[in-house]
PDB file of C-alpha atoms in Angstrom:
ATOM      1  CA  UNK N 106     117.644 118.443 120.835  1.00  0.00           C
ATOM      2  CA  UNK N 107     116.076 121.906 120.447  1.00  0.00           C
ATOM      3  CA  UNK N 108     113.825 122.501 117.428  1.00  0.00           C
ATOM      4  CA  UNK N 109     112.458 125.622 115.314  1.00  0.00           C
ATOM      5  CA  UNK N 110     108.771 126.194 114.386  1.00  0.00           C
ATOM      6  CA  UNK N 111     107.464 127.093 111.569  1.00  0.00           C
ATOM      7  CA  UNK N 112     104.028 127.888 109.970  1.00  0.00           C
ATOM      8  CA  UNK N 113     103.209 127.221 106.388  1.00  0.00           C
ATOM      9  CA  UNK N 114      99.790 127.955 105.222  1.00  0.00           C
ATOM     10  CA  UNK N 115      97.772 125.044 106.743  1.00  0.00           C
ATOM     11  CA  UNK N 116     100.859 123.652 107.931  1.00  0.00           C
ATOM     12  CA  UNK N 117     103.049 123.682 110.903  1.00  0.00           C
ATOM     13  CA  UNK N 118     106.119 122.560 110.766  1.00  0.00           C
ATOM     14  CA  UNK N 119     108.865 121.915 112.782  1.00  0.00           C
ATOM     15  CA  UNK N 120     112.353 121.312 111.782  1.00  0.00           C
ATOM     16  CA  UNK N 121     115.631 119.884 113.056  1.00  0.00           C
ATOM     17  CA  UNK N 122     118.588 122.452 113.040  1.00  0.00           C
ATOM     18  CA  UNK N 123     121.034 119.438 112.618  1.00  0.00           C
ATOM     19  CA  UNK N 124     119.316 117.545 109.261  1.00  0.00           C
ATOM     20  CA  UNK N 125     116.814 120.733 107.468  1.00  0.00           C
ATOM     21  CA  UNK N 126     115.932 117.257 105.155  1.00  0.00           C
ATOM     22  CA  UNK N 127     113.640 116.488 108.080  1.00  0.00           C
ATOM     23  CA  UNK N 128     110.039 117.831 108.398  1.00  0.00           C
ATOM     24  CA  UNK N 129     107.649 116.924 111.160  1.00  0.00           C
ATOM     25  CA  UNK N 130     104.298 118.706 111.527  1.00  0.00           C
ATOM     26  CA  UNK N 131     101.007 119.107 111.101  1.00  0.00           C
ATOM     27  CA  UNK N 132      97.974 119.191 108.702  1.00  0.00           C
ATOM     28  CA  UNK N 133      94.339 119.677 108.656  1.00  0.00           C
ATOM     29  CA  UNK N 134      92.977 116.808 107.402  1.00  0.00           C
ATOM     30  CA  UNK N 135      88.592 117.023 107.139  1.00  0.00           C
ATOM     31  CA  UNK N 136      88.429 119.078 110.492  1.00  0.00           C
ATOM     32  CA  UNK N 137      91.321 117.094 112.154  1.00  0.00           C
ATOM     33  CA  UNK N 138      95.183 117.789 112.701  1.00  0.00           C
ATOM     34  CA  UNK N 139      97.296 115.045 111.135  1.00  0.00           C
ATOM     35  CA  UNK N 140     100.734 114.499 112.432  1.00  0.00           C
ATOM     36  CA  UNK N 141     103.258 113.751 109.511  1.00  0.00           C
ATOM     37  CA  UNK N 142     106.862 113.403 108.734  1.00  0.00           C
ATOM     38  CA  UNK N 143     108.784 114.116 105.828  1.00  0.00           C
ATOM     39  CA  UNK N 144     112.192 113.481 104.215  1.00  0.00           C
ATOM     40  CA  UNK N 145     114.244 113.566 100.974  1.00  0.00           C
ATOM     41  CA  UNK N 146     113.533 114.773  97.685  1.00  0.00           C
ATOM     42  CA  UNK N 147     112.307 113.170  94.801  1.00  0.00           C
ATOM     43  CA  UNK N 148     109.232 111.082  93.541  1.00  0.00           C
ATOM     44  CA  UNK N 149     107.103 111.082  96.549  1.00  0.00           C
ATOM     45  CA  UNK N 150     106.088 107.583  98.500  1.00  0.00           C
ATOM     46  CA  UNK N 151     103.907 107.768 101.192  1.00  0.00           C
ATOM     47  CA  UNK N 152     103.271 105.272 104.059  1.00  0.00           C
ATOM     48  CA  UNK N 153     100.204 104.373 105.881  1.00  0.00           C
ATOM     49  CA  UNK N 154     100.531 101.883 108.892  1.00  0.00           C
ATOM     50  CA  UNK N 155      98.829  99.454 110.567  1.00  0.00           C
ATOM     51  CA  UNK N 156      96.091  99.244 113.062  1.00  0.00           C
ATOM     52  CA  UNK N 157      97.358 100.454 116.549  1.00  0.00           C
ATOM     53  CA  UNK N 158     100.968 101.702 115.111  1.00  0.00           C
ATOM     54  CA  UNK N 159     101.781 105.172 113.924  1.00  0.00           C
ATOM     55  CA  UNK N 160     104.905 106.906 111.701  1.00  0.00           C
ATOM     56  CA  UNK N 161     106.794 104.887 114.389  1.00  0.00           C
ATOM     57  CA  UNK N 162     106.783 101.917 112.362  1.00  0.00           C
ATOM     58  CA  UNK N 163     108.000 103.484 108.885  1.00  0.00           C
ATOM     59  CA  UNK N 164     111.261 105.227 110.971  1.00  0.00           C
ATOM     60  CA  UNK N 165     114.028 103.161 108.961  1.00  0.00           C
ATOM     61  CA  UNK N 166     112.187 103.481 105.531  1.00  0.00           C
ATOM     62  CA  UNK N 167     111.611 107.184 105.652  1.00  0.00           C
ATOM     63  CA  UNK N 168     115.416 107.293 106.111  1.00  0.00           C
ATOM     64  CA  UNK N 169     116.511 104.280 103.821  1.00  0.00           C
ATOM     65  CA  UNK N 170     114.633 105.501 100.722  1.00  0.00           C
ATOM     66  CA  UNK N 171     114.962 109.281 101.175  1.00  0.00           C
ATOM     67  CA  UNK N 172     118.088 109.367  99.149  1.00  0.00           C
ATOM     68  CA  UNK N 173     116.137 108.760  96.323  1.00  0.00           C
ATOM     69  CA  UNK N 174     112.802 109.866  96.865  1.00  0.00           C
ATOM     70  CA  UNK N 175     110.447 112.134  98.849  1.00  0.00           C
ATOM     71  CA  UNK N 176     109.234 109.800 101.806  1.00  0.00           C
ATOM     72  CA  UNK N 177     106.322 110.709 103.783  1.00  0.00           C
ATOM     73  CA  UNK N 178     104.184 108.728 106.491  1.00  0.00           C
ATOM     74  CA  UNK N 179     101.433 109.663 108.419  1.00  0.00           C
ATOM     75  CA  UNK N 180      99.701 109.141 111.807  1.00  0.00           C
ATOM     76  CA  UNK N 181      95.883 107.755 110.579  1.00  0.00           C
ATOM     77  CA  UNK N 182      93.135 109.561 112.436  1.00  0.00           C
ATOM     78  CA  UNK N 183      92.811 107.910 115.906  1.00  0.00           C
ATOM     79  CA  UNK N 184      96.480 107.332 116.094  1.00  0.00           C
ATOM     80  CA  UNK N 185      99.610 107.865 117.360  1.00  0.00           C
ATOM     81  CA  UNK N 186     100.214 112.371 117.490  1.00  0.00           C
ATOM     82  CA  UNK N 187      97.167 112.906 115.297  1.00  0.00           C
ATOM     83  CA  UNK N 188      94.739 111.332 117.711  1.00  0.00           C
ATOM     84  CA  UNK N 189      91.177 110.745 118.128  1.00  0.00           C
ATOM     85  CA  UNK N 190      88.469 112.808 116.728  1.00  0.00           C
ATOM     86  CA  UNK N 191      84.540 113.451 117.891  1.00  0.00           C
ATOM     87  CA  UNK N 192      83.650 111.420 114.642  1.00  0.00           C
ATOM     88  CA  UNK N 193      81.168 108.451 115.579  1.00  0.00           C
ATOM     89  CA  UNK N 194      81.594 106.392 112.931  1.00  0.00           C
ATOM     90  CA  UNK N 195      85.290 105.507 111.634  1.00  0.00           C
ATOM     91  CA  UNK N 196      85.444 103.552 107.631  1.00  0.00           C
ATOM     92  CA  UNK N 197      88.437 103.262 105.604  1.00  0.00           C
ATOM     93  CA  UNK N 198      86.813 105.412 103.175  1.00  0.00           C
ATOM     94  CA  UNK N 199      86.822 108.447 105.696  1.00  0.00           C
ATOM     95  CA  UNK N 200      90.662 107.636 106.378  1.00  0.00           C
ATOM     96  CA  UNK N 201      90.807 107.594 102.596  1.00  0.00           C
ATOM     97  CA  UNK N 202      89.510 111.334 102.631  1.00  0.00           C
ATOM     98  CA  UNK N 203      92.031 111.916 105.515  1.00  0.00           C
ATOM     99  CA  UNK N 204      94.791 110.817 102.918  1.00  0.00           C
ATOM    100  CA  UNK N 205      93.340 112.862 100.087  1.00  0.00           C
ATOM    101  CA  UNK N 206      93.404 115.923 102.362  1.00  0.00           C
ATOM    102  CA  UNK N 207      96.981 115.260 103.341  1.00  0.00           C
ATOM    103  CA  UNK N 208      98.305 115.042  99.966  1.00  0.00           C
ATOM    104  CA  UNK N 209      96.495 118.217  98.896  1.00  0.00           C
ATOM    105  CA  UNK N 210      97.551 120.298 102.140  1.00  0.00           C
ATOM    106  CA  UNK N 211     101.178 118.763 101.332  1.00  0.00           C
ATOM    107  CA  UNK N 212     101.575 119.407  97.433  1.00  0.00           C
ATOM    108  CA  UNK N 213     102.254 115.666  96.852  1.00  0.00           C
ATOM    109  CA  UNK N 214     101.181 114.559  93.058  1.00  0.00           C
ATOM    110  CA  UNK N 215     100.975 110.975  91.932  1.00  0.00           C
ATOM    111  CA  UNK N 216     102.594 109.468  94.883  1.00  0.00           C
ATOM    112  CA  UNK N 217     103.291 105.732  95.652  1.00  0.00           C
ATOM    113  CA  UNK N 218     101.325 104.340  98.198  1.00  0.00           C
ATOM    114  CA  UNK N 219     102.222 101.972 100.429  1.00  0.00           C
ATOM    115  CA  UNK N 220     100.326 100.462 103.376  1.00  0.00           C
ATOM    116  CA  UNK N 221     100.697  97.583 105.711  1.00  0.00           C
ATOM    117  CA  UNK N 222      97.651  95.562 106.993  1.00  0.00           C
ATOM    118  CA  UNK N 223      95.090  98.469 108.246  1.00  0.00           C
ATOM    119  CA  UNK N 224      97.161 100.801 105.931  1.00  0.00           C
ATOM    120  CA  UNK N 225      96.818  98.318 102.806  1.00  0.00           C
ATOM    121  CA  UNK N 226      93.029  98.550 103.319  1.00  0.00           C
ATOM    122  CA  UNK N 227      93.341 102.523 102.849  1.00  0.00           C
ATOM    123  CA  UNK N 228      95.317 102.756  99.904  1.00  0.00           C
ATOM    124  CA  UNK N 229      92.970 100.203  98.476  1.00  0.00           C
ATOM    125  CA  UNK N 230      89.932 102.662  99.413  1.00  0.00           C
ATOM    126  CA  UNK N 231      92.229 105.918  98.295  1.00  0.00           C
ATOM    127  CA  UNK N 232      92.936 104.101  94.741  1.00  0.00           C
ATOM    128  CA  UNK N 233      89.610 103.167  94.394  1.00  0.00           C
ATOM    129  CA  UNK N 234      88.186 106.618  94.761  1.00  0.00           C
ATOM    130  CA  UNK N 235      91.156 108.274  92.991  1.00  0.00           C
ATOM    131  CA  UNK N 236      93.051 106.018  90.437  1.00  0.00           C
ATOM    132  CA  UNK N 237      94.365 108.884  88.358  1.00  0.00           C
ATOM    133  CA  UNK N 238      96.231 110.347  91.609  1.00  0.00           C
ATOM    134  CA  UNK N 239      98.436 107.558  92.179  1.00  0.00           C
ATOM    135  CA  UNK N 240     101.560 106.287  90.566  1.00  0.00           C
ATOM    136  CA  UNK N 241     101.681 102.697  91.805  1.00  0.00           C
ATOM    137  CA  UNK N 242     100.386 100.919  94.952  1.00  0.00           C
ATOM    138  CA  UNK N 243     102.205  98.905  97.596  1.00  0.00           C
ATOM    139  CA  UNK N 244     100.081  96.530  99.765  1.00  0.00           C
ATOM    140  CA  UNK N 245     101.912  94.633 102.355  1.00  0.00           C
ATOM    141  CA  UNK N 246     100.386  92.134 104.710  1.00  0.00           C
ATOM    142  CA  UNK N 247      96.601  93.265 103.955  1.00  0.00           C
ATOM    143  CA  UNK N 248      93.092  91.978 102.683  1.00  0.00           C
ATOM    144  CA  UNK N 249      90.298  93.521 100.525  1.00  0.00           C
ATOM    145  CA  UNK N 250      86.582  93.085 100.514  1.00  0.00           C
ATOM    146  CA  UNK N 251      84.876  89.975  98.868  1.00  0.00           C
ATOM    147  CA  UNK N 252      84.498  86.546 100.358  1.00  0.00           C
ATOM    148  CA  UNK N 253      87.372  85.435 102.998  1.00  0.00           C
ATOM    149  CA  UNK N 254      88.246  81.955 103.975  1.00  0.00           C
ATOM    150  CA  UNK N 255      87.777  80.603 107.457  1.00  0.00           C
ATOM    151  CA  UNK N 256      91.131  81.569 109.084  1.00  0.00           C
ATOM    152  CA  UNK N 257      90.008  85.195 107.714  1.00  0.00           C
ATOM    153  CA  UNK N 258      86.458  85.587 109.343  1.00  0.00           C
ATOM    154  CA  UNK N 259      88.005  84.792 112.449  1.00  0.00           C
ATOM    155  CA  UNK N 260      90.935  86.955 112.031  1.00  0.00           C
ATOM    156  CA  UNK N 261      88.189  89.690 111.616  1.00  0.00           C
ATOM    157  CA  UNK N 262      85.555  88.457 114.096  1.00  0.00           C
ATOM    158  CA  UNK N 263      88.581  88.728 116.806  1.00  0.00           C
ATOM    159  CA  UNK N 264      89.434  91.831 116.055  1.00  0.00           C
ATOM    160  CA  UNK N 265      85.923  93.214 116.578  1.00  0.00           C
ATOM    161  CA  UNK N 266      85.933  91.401 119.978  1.00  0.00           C
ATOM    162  CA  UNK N 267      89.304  93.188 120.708  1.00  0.00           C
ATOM    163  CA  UNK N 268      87.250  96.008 120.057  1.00  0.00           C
ATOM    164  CA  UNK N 269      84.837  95.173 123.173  1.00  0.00           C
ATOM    165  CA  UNK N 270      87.301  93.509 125.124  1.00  0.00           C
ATOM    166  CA  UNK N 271      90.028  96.212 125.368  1.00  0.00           C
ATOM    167  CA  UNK N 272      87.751  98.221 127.464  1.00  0.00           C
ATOM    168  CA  UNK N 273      88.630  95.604 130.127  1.00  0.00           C
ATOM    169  CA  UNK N 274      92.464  94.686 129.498  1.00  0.00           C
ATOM    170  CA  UNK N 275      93.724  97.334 127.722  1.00  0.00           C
ATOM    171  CA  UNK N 276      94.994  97.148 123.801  1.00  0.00           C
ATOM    172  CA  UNK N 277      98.716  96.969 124.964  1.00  0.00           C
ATOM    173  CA  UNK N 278      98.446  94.011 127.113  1.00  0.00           C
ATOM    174  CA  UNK N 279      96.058  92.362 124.251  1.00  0.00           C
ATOM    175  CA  UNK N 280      99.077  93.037 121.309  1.00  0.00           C
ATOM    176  CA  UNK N 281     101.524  91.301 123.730  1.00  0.00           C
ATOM    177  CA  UNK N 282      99.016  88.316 124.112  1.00  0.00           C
ATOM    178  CA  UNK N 283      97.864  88.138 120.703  1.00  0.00           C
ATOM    179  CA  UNK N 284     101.677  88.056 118.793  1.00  0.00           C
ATOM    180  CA  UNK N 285     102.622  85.680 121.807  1.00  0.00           C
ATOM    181  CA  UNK N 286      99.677  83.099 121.030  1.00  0.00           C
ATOM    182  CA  UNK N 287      99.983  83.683 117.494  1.00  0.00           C
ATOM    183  CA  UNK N 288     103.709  82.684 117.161  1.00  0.00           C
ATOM    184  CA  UNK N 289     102.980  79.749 119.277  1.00  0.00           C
ATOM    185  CA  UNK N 290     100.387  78.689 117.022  1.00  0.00           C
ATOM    186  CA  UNK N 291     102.092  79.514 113.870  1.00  0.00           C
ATOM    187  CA  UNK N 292     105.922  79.932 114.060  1.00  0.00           C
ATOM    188  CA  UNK N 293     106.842  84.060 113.195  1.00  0.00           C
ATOM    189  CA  UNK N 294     103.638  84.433 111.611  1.00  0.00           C
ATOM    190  CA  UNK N 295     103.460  87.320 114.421  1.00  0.00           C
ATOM    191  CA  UNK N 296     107.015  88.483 113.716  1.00  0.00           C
ATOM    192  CA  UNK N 297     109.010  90.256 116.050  1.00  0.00           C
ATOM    193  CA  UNK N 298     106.875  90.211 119.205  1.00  0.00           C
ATOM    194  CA  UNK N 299     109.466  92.583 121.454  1.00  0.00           C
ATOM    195  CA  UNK N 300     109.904  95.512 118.389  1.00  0.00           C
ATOM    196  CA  UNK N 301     106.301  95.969 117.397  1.00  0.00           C
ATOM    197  CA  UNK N 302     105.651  95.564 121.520  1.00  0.00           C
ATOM    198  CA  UNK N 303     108.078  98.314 121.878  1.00  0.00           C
ATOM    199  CA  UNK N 304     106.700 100.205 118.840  1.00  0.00           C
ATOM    200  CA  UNK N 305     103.113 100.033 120.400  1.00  0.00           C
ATOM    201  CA  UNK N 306     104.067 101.040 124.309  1.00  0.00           C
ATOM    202  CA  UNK N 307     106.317 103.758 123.058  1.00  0.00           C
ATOM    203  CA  UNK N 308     103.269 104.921 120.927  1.00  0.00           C
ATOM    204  CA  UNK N 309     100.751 107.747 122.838  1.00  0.00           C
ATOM    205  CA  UNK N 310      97.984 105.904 124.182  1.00  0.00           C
ATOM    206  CA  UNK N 311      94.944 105.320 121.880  1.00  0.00           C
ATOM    207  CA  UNK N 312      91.590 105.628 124.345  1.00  0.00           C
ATOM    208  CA  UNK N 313      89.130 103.203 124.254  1.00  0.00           C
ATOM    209  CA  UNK N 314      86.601 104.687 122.214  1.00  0.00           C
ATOM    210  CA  UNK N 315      89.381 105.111 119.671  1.00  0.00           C
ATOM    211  CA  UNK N 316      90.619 101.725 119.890  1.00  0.00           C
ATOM    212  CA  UNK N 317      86.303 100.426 119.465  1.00  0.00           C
ATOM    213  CA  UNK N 318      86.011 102.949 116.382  1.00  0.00           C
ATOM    214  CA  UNK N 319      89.235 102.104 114.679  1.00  0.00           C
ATOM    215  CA  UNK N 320      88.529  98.037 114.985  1.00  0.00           C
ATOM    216  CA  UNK N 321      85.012  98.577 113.815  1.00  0.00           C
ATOM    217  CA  UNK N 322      86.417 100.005 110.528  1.00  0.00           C
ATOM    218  CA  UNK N 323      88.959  97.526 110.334  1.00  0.00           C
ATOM    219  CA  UNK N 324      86.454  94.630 111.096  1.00  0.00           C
ATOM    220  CA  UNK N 325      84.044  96.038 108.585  1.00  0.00           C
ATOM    221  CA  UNK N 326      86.444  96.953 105.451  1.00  0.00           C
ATOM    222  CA  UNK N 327      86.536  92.778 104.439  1.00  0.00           C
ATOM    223  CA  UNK N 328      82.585  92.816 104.008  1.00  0.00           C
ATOM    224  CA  UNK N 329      82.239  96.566 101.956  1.00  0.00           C
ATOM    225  CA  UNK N 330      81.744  97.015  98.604  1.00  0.00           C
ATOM    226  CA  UNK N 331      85.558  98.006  96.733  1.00  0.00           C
ATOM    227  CA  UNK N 332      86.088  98.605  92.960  1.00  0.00           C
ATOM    228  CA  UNK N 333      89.601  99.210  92.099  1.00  0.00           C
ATOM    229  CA  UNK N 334      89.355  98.181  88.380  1.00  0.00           C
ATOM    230  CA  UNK N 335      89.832 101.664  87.181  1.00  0.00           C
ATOM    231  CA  UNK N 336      93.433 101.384  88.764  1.00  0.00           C
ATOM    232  CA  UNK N 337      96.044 100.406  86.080  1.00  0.00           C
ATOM    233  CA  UNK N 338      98.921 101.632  88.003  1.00  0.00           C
ATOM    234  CA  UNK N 339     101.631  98.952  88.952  1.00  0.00           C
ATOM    235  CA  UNK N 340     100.680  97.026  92.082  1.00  0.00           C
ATOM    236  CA  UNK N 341     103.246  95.367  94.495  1.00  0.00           C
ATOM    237  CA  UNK N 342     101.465  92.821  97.172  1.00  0.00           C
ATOM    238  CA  UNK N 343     103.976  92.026  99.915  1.00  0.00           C
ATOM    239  CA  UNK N 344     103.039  89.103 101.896  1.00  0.00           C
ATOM    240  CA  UNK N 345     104.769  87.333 104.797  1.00  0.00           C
ATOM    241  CA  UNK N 346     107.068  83.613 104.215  1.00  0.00           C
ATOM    242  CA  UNK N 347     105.445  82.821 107.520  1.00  0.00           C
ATOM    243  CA  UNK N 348     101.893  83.936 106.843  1.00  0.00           C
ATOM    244  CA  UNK N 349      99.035  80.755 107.152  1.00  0.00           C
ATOM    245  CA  UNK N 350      97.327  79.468 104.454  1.00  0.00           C
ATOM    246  CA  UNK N 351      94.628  81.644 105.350  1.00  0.00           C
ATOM    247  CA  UNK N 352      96.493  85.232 105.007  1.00  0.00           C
ATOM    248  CA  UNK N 353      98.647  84.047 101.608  1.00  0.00           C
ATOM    249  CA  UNK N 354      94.798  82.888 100.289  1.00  0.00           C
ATOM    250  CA  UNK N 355      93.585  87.095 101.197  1.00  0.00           C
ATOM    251  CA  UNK N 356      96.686  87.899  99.626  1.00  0.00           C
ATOM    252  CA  UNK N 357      95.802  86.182  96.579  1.00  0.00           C
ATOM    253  CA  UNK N 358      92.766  88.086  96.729  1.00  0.00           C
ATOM    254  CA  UNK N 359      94.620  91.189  97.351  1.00  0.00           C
ATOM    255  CA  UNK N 360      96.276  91.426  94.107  1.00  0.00           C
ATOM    256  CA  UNK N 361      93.099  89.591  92.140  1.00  0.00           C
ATOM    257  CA  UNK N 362      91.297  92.999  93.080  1.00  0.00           C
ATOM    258  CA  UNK N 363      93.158  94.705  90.597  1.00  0.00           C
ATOM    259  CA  UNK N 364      91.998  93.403  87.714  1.00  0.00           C
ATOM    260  CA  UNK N 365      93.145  95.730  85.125  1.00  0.00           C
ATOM    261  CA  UNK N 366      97.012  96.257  86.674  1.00  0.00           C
ATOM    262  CA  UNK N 367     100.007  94.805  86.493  1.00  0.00           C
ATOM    263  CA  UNK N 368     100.231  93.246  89.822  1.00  0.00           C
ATOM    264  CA  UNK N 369     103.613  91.595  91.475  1.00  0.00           C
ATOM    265  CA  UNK N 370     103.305  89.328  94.095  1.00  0.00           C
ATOM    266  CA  UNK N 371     106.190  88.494  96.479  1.00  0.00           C
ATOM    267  CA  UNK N 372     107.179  86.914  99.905  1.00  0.00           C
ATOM    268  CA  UNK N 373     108.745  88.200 102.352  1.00  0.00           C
ATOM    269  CA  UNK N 374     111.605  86.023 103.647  1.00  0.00           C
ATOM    270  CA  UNK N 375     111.855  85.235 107.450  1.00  0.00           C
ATOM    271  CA  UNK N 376     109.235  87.468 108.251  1.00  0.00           C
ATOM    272  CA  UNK N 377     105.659  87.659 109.738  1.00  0.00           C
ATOM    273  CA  UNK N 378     103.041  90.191 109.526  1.00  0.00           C
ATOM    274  CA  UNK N 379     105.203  93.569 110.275  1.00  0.00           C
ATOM    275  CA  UNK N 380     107.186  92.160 107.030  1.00  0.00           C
ATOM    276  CA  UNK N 381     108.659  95.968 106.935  1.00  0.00           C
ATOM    277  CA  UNK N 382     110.035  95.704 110.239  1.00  0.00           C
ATOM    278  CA  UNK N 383     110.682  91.683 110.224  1.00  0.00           C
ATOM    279  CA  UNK N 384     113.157  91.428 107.796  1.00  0.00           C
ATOM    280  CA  UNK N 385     113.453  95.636 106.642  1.00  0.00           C
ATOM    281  CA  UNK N 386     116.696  95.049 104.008  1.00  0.00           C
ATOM    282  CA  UNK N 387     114.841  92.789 102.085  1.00  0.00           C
ATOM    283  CA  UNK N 388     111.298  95.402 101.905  1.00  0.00           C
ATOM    284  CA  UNK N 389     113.630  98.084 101.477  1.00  0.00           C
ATOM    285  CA  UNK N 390     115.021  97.028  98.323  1.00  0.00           C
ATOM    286  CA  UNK N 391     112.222  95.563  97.004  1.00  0.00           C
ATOM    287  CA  UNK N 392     109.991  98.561  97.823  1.00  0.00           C
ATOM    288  CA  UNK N 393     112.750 101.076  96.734  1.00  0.00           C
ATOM    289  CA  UNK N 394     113.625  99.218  92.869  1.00  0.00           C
ATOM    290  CA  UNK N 395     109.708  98.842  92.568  1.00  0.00           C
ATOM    291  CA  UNK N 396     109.226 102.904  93.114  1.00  0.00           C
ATOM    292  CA  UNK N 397     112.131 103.187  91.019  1.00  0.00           C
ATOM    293  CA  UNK N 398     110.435 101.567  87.938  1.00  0.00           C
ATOM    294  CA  UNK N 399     107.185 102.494  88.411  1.00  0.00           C
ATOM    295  CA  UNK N 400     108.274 106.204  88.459  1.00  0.00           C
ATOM    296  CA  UNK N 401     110.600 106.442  85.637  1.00  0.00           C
ATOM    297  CA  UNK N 402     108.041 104.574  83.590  1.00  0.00           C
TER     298      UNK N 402
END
């Protein structure tokens, strides 16, 4: 299908002559160009993903809740379109800036957040930093900083060995291994192992440095200093029915970090860790009546 481009001020845009609700482009984002889409109109709720996914993985929201709202997601610096950057050092505080930048360059106001795993960790850092610029937060499948039980320092420590070992194997061949072991050692705690395979493949490839500087941060997020009690917005933690003890304990903590909102906590039927993909009716709905509420407040 042919498409039109378009420059707006920092932007460029490009736009499908069949559905003119759709908006794909870029933004620059703290000296890097951010890939984005856009859809609907309305209330804005934006989407941050996971480690090693991209805008990929928020397809079927974007679409399900643009009747109603403004839906935006966003490839994170070192992923997906937007890509790697000559940055050393990656934190969730500088892809926290990358999301401030964003939402400036796009004229989005008070938007929900909502992140999954690696994307729960940024919205954390974004509220923390700016708790007046967000209408309500939704954290699915993620962890904060403070003290994690066993099955969570190993989560981490294996991720930062993922981070060495990929140079070897290759991060595509270590995401089919690692949702294959870990629904063998915990039934659908990995979820759907040929979708977020698919998702991942289909994905441009992240290089290696990338990969090591994007599993740093997430490694290192757990063990940082986070203060979120100036957030008083509405808070929605999503966790997974199939999640071990250890993940539903760092989801505990999850919504414990919010001290001073009003914090829902929910599980996920029949779902593991991609809980938006896993079982996406049930997220939809829940996601799209919590918006609802927390916007019309």
């Amino acid at each position: 299908m042919s498409r039109r481009t378009a420059t707006a001020g920092t932007r460029s845009v490009e736009r499908s002559p069949s559905d003119t609700t759709v908006e794909a482009g870029y933004v620059e984002t703290n000296g890097t160009r951010t890939y984005y889409e856009r859809r609907g109109e309305g209330p804005p709720v934006v989407f941050v993903h996971g480690m090693v996914m991209s805008t990929t993985m928020w397809a079927r929201q974007l679409a399900a809740l643009s009747g109603e709202f403004t839906t935006v997601a966003y490839d994170v610096r070192g992923h997906g379109r937007t890509g790697g950057s000559p940055v050393e050092t990656y934190s969730m505080d500088l892809f926290a800036d990358d999301l401030d930048a964003l939402l400036t360059a796009l004229d989005i106001e008070r938007p929900v957040l909502c992140g999954l795993s690696m994307g729960g960790a940024v919205v954390q850092a974004y509220a923390a930093r700016h708790p007046e610029n967000v209408a309500a937060l939704v954290l699915a499948d993620t962890f904060t900083t403070g003290p994690l039980p066993l099955a969570g320092r190993l989560s981490f420590a294996n991720i930062r060995f993922l981070g060495w070992l990929q140079r070897y194997v290759g991060y595509r061949r270590l995401n089919r291994l690692q949702t294959w072991v870990g629904n063998r050692l915990v039934s659908g705690w990995a979820g759907d192992e040929v979708t977020v395979q698919d998702l991942v493949d289909s994905d441009p490839h992240i290089p290696s440095h990338e990969f090591a500087k994007i599993a740093r941060a997430t490694a290192a997020f757990p063990y940082g200093v986070l203060d979120c009690s100036a957030v008083t917005v509405p808070v929605l933690v999503l966790y997974a029915e199939h999640a071990p003890a250890g993940s539903r304990e760092m989801a505990a903590a999850v919504a414990d970090a919010f001290p001073n909102a009003p914090v829902d906590r929910v599980a996920v039927p029949d779902a593991g860790h991609a809980v938006n993909l896993d079982n996406p009716a049930f997220f939809d709905r829940t996601v799209r009546a919590f918006a609802r509420r927390a916007t019309r407040a």
